[in-house]
mmCIF file of C-alpha atoms and ligand atoms in Angstrom:
data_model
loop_
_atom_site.group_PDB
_atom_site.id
_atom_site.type_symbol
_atom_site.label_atom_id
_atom_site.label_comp_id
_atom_site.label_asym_id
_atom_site.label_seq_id
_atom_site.Cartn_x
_atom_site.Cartn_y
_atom_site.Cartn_z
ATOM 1 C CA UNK A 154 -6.390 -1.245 -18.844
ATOM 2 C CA UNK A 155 -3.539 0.035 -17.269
ATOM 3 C CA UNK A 156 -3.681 0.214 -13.724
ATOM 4 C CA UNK A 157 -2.692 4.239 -13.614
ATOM 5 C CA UNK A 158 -6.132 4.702 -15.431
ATOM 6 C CA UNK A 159 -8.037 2.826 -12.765
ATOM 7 C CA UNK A 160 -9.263 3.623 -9.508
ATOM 8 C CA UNK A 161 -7.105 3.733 -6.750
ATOM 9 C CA UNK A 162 -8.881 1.901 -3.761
ATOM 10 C CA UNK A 163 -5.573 2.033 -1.897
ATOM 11 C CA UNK A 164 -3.077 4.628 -1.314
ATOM 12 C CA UNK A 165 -0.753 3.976 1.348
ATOM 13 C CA UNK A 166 1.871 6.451 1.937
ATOM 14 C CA UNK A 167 5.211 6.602 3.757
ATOM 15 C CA UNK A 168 3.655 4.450 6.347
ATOM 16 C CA UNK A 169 5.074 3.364 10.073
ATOM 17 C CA UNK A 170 3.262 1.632 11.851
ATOM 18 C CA UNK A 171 4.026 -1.046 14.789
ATOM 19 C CA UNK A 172 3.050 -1.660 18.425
ATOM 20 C CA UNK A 173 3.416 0.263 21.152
ATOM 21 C CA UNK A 174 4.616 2.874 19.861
ATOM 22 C CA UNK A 175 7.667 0.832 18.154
ATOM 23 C CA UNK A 176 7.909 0.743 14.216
ATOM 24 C CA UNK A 177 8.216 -2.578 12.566
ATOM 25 C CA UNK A 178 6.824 -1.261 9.503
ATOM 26 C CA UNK A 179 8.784 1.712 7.920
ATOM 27 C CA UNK A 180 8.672 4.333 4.862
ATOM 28 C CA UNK A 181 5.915 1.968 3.472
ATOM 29 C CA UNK A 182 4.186 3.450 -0.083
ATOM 30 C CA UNK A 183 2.185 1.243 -1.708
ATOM 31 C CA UNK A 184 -1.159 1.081 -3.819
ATOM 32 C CA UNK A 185 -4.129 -1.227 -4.682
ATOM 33 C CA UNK A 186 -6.036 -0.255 -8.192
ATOM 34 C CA UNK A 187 -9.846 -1.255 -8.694
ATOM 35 C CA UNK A 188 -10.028 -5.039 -10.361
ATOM 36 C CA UNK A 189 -6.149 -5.359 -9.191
ATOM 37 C CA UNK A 190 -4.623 -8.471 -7.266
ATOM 38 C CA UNK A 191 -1.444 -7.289 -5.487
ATOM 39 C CA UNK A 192 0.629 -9.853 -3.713
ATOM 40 C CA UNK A 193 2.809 -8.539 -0.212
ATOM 41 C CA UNK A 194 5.343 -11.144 -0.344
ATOM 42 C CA UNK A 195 8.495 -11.514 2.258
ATOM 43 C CA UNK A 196 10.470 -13.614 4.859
ATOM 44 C CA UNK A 197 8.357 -14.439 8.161
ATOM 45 C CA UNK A 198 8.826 -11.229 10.499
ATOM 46 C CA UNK A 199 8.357 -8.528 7.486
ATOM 47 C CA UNK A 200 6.039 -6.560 8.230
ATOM 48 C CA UNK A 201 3.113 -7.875 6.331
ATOM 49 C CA UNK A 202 0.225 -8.595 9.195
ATOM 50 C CA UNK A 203 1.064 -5.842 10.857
ATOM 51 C CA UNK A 204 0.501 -3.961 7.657
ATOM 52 C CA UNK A 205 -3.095 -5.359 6.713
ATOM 53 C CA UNK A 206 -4.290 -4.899 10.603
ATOM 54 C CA UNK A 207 -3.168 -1.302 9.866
ATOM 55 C CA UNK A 208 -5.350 -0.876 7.113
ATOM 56 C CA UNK A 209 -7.911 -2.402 8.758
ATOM 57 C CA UNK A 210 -7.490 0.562 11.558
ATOM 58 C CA UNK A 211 -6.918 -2.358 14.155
ATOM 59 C CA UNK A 212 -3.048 -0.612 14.723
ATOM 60 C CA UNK A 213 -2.364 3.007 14.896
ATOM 61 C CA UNK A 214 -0.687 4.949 12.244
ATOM 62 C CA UNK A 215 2.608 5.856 13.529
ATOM 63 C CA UNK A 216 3.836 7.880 10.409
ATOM 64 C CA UNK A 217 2.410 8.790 6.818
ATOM 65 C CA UNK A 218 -1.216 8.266 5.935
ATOM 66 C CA UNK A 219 -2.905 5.725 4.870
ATOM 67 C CA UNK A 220 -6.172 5.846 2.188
ATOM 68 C CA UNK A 221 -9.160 3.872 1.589
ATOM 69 C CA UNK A 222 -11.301 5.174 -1.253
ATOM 70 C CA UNK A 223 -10.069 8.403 -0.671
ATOM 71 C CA UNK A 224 -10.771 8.562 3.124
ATOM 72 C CA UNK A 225 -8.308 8.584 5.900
ATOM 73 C CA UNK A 226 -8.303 5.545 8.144
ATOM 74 C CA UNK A 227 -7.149 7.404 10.357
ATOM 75 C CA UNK A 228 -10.390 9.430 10.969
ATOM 76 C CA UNK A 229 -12.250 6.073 11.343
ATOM 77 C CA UNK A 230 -13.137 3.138 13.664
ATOM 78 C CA UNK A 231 -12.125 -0.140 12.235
ATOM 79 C CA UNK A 232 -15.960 -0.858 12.157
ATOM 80 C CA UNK A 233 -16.828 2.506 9.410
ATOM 81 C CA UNK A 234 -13.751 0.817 7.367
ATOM 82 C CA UNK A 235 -15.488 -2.392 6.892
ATOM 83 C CA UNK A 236 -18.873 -0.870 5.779
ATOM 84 C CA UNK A 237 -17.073 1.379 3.750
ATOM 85 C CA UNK A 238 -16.228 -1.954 1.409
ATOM 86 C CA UNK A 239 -13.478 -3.010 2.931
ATOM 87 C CA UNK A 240 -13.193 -6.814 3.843
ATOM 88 C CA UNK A 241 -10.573 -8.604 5.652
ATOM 89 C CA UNK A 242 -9.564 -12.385 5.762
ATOM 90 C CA UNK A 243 -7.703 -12.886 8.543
ATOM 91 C CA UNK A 244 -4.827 -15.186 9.558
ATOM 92 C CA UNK A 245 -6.431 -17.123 11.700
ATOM 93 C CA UNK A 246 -9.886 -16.941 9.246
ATOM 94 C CA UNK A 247 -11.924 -16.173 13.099
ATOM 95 C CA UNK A 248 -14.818 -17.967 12.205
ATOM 96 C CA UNK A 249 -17.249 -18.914 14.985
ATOM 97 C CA UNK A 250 -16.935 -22.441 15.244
ATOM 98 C CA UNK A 251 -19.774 -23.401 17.130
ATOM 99 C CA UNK A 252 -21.840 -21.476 14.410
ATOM 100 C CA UNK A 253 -22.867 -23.279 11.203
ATOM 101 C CA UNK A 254 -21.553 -22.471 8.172
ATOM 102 C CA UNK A 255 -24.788 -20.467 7.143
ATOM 103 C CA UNK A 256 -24.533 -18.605 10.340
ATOM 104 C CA UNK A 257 -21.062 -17.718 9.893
ATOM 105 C CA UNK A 258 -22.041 -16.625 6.270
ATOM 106 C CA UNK A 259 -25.092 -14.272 7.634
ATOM 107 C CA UNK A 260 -22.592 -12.799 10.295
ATOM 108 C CA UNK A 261 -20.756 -11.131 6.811
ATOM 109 C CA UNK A 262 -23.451 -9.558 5.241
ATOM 110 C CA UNK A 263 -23.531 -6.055 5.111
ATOM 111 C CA UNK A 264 -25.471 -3.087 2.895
ATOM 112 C CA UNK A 265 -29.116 -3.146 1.317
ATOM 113 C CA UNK A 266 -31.446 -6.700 0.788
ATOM 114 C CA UNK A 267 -30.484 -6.062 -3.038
ATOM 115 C CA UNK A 268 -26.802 -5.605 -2.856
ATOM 116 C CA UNK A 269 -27.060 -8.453 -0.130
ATOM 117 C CA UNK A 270 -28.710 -10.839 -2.321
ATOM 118 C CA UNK A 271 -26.497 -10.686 -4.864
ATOM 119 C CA UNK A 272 -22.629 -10.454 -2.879
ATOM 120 C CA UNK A 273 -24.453 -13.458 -1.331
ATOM 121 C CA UNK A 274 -25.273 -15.388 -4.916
ATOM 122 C CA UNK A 275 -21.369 -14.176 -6.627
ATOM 123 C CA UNK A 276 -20.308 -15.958 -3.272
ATOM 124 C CA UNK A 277 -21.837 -19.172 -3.346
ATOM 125 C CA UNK A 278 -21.113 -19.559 -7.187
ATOM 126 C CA UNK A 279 -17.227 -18.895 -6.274
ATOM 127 C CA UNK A 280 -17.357 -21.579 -3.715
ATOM 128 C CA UNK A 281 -20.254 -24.136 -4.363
ATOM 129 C CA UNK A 282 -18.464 -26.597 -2.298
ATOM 130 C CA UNK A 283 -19.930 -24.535 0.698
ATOM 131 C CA UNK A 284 -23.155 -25.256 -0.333
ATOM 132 C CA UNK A 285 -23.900 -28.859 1.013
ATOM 133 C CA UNK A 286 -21.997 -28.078 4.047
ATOM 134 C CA UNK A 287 -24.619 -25.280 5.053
ATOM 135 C CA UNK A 288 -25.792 -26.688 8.412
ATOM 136 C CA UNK A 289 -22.223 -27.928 9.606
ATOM 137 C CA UNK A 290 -20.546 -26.711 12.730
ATOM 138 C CA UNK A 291 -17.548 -24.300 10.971
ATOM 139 C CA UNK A 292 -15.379 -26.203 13.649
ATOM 140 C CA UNK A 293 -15.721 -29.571 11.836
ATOM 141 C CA UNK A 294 -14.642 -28.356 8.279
ATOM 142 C CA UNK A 295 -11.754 -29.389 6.913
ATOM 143 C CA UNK A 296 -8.860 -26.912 7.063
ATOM 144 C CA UNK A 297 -9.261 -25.886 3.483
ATOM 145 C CA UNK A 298 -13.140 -25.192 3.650
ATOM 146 C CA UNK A 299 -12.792 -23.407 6.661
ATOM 147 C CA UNK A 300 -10.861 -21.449 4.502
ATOM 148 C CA UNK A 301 -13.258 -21.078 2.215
ATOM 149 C CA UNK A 302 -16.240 -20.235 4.444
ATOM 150 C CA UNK A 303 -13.758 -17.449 5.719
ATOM 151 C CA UNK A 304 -13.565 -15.969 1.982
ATOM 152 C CA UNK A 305 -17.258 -16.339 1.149
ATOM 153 C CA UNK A 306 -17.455 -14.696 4.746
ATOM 154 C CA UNK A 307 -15.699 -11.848 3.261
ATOM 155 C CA UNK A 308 -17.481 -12.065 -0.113
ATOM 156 C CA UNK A 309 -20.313 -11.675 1.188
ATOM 157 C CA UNK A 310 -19.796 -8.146 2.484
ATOM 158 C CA UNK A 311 -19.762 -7.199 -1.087
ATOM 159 C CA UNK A 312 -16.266 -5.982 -0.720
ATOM 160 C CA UNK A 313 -14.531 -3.184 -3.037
ATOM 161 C CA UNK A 314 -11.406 -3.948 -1.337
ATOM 162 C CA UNK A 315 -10.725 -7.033 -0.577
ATOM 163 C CA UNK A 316 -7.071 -8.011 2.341
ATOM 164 C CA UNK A 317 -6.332 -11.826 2.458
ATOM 165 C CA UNK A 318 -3.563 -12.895 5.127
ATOM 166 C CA UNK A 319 -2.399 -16.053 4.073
ATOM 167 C CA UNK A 320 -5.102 -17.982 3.262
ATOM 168 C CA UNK A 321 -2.848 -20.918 2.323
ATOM 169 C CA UNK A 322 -1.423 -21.106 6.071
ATOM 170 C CA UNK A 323 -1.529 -25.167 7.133
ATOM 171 C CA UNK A 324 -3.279 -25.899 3.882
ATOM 172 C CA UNK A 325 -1.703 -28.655 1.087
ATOM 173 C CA UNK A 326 -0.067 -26.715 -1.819
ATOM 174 C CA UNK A 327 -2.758 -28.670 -3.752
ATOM 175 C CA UNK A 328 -6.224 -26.947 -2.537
ATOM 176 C CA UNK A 329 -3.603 -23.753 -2.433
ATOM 177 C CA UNK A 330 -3.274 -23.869 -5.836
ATOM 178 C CA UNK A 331 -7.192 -24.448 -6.089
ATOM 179 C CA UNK A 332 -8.319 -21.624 -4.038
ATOM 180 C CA UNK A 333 -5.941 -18.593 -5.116
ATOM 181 C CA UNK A 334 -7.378 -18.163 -8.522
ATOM 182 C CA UNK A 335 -10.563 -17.287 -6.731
ATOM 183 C CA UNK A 336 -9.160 -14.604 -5.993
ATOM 184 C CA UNK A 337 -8.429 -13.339 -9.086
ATOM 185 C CA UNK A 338 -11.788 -14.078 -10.604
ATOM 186 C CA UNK A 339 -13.202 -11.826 -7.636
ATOM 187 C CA UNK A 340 -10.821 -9.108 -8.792
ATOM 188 C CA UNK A 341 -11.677 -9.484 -12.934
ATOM 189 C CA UNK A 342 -15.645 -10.381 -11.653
ATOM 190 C CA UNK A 343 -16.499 -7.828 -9.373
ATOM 191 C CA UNK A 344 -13.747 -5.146 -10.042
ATOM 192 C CA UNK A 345 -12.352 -5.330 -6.213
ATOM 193 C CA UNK A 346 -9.172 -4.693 -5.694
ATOM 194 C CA UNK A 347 -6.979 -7.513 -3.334
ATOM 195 C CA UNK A 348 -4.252 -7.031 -1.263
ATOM 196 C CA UNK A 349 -2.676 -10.553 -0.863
ATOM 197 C CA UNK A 350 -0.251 -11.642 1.767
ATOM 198 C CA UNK A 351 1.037 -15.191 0.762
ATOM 199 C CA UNK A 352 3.908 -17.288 1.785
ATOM 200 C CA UNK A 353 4.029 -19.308 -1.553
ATOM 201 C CA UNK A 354 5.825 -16.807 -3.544
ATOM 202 C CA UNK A 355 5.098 -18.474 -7.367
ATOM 203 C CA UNK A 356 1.506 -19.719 -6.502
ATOM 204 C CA UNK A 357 0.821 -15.377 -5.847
ATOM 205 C CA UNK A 358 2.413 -14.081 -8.353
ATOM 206 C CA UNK A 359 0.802 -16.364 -11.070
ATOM 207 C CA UNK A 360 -2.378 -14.705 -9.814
ATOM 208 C CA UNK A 361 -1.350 -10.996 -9.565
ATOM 209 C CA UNK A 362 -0.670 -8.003 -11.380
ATOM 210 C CA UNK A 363 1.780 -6.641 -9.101
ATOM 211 C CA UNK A 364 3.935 -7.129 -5.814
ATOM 212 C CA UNK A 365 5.892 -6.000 -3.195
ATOM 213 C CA UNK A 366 8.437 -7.938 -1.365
ATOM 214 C CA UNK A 367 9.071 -7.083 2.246
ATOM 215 C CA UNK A 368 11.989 -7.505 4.162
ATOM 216 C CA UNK A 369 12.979 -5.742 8.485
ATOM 217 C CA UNK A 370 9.570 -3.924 7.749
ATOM 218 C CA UNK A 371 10.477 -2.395 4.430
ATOM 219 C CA UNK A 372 9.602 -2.701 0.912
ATOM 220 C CA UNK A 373 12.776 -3.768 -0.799
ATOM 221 C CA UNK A 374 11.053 -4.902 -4.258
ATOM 222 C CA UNK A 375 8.192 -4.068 -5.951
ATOM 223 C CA UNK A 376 7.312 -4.619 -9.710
ATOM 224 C CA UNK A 377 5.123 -6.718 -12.064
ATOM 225 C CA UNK A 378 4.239 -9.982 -10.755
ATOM 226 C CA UNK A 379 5.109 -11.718 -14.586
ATOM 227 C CA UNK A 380 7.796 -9.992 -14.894
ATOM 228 C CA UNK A 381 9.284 -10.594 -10.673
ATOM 229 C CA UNK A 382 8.101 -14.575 -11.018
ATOM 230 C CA UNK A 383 11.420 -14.719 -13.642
ATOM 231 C CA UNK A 384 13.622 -12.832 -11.832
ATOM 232 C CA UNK A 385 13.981 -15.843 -8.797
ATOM 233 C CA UNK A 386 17.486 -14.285 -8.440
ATOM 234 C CA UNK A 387 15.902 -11.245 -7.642
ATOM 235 C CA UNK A 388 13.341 -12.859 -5.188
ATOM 236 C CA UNK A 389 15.761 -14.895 -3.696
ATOM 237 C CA UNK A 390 17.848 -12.237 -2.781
ATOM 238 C CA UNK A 391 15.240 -10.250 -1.677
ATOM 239 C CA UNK A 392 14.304 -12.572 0.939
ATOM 240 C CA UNK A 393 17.250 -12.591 2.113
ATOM 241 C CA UNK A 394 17.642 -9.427 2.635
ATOM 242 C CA UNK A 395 20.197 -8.453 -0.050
ATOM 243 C CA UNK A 396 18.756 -7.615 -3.121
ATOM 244 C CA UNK A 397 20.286 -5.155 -5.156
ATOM 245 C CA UNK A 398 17.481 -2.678 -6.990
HETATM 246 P P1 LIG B 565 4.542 -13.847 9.048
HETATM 247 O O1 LIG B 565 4.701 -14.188 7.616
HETATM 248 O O2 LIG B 565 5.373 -14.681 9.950
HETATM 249 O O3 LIG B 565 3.113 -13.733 9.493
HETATM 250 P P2 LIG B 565 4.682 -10.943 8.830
HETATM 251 O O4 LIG B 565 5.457 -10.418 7.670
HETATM 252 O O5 LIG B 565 3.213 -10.936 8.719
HETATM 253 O O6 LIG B 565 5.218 -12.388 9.194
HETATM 254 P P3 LIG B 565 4.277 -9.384 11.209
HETATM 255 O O7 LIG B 565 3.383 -10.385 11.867
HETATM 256 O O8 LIG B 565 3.659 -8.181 10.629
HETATM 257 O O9 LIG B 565 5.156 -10.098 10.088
HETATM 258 O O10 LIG B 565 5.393 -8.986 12.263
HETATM 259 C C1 LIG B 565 6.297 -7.914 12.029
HETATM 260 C C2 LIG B 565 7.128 -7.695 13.284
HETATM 261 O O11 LIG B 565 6.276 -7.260 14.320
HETATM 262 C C3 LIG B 565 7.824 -8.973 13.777
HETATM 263 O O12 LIG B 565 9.116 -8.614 14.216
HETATM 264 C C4 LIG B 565 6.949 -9.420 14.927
HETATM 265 O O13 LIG B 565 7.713 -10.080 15.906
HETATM 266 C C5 LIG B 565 6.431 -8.090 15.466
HETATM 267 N N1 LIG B 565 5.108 -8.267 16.098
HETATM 268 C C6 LIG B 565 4.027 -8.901 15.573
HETATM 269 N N2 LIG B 565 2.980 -8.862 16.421
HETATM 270 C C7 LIG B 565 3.403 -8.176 17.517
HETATM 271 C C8 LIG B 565 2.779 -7.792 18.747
HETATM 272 N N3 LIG B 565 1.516 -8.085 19.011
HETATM 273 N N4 LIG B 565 3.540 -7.101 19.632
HETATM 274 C C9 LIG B 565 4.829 -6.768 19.361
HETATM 275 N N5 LIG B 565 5.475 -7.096 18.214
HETATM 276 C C10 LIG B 565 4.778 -7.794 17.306
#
């Protein structure tokens, strides 16, 4: 199906946002369609943090509007986003590492004992590796399952729309390429859509449907991810700040 037909779960819209008062983020339009992967791509500095915590409603809106299954973030606390269906995998994953891995798991859940049972089963399937490492402090996994634990964290919640911030940051390229595809199967599985930051620009965009490259806080490419991961030219140039559209 073409993603015009779908639903849109995200509809951002000539977004500025920034901190204290200051845009780094500028003009930004962009949108996430139900069962859709969509990679935010760019150079270190772009914009594309501060444009997840923004969604989250953890930064203010300086400009434009910004929509999460149809509702205005900016009417709501970050904490009515998330049980809206919104999960977010942060950079730093912020699990509790004292906690065990179970306890970090339960800290996710969210909605009714039915709907919790289940997000809790798709979960464990994705990432059975979790499973014997149940009663472990989080704080003595291995960098990739902490990783992990902080998606199946997510998961958990059941999400509809689903914002991952580098999950591959300090990980080999090898459990990288092992991970990602997980989230596409939770896109074509459970019919959320993902918004994927990701410094390894080929590794996303064999796992999207779409992207945006950021550069100074503004998109400067956007297109179909098969169709951007030939155009290296294009990438290239994008990231460094001179593409030509
Ligand atoms: P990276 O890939 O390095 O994480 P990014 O694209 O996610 O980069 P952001 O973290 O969103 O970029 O940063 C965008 C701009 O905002 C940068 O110029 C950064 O220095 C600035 N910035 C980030 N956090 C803050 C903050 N807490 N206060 C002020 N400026 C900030």
């Amino acid at each position: 199906m073409s993603p015009g037909r779908r639903d849109v779960l995200l509809n951002i819209d000539g977004l500025s946002t920034g901190y204290g008062g200051v845009a780094v983020v500028r003009g930004l339009d962009l949108t996430v369609h139900a069962g859709e992967v969509v990679a935010l791509l760019g150079p270190n500095g772009a914009g594309k943090t501060t444009t997840l915590l923004t969604i989250s409603g953890l930064l203010p809106i300086l400009g434009g509007a910004i929509t999460v299954f149809g509702e205005s973030v900016a009417a709501m606390a970050p904490y009515q986003i998330a049980h809206s269906g919104l999960a977010h995998v942060v950079e730093d994953r912020s699990l509790f590492f004292d906690l065990t891995v179970q306890e970090n798991l339960r800290l996710g859940l969210n909605g009714d004992r039915a709907g919790r049972a289940k997000a809790y089963e798709r979960a464990m399937e994705m990432f059975p590796a979790l499973q014997p490492l149940m009663s472990r402090q989080a704080g003595l996994l291995s960098g990739g399952e902490q990783q992990m634990l902080a998606m199946a964290r997510a998961l958990v919640s059941g999400p509809r729309l689903l914002l991952v911030d580098e999950m591959s940051l300090g990980l080999a390229p090898i459990i990288v390429q092992r991970l990602l595809p997980i989230v596409r199967k939770v896109a074509d599985e459970t019919g959320a859509g993902v918004l994927l930051v990701e410094q390894h620009v080929h590794m996303a965009l064999t796992v999207a449907d779409r992207a945006y490259v950021m550069s100074h806080g503004e998109v400067v490419l956007t297109g179909d991810a098969q169709k951007l991961a030939k155009r290296r030219d294009l990438l290239e140039a994008s990231y460094l700040g001179s593409a030509s559209l």
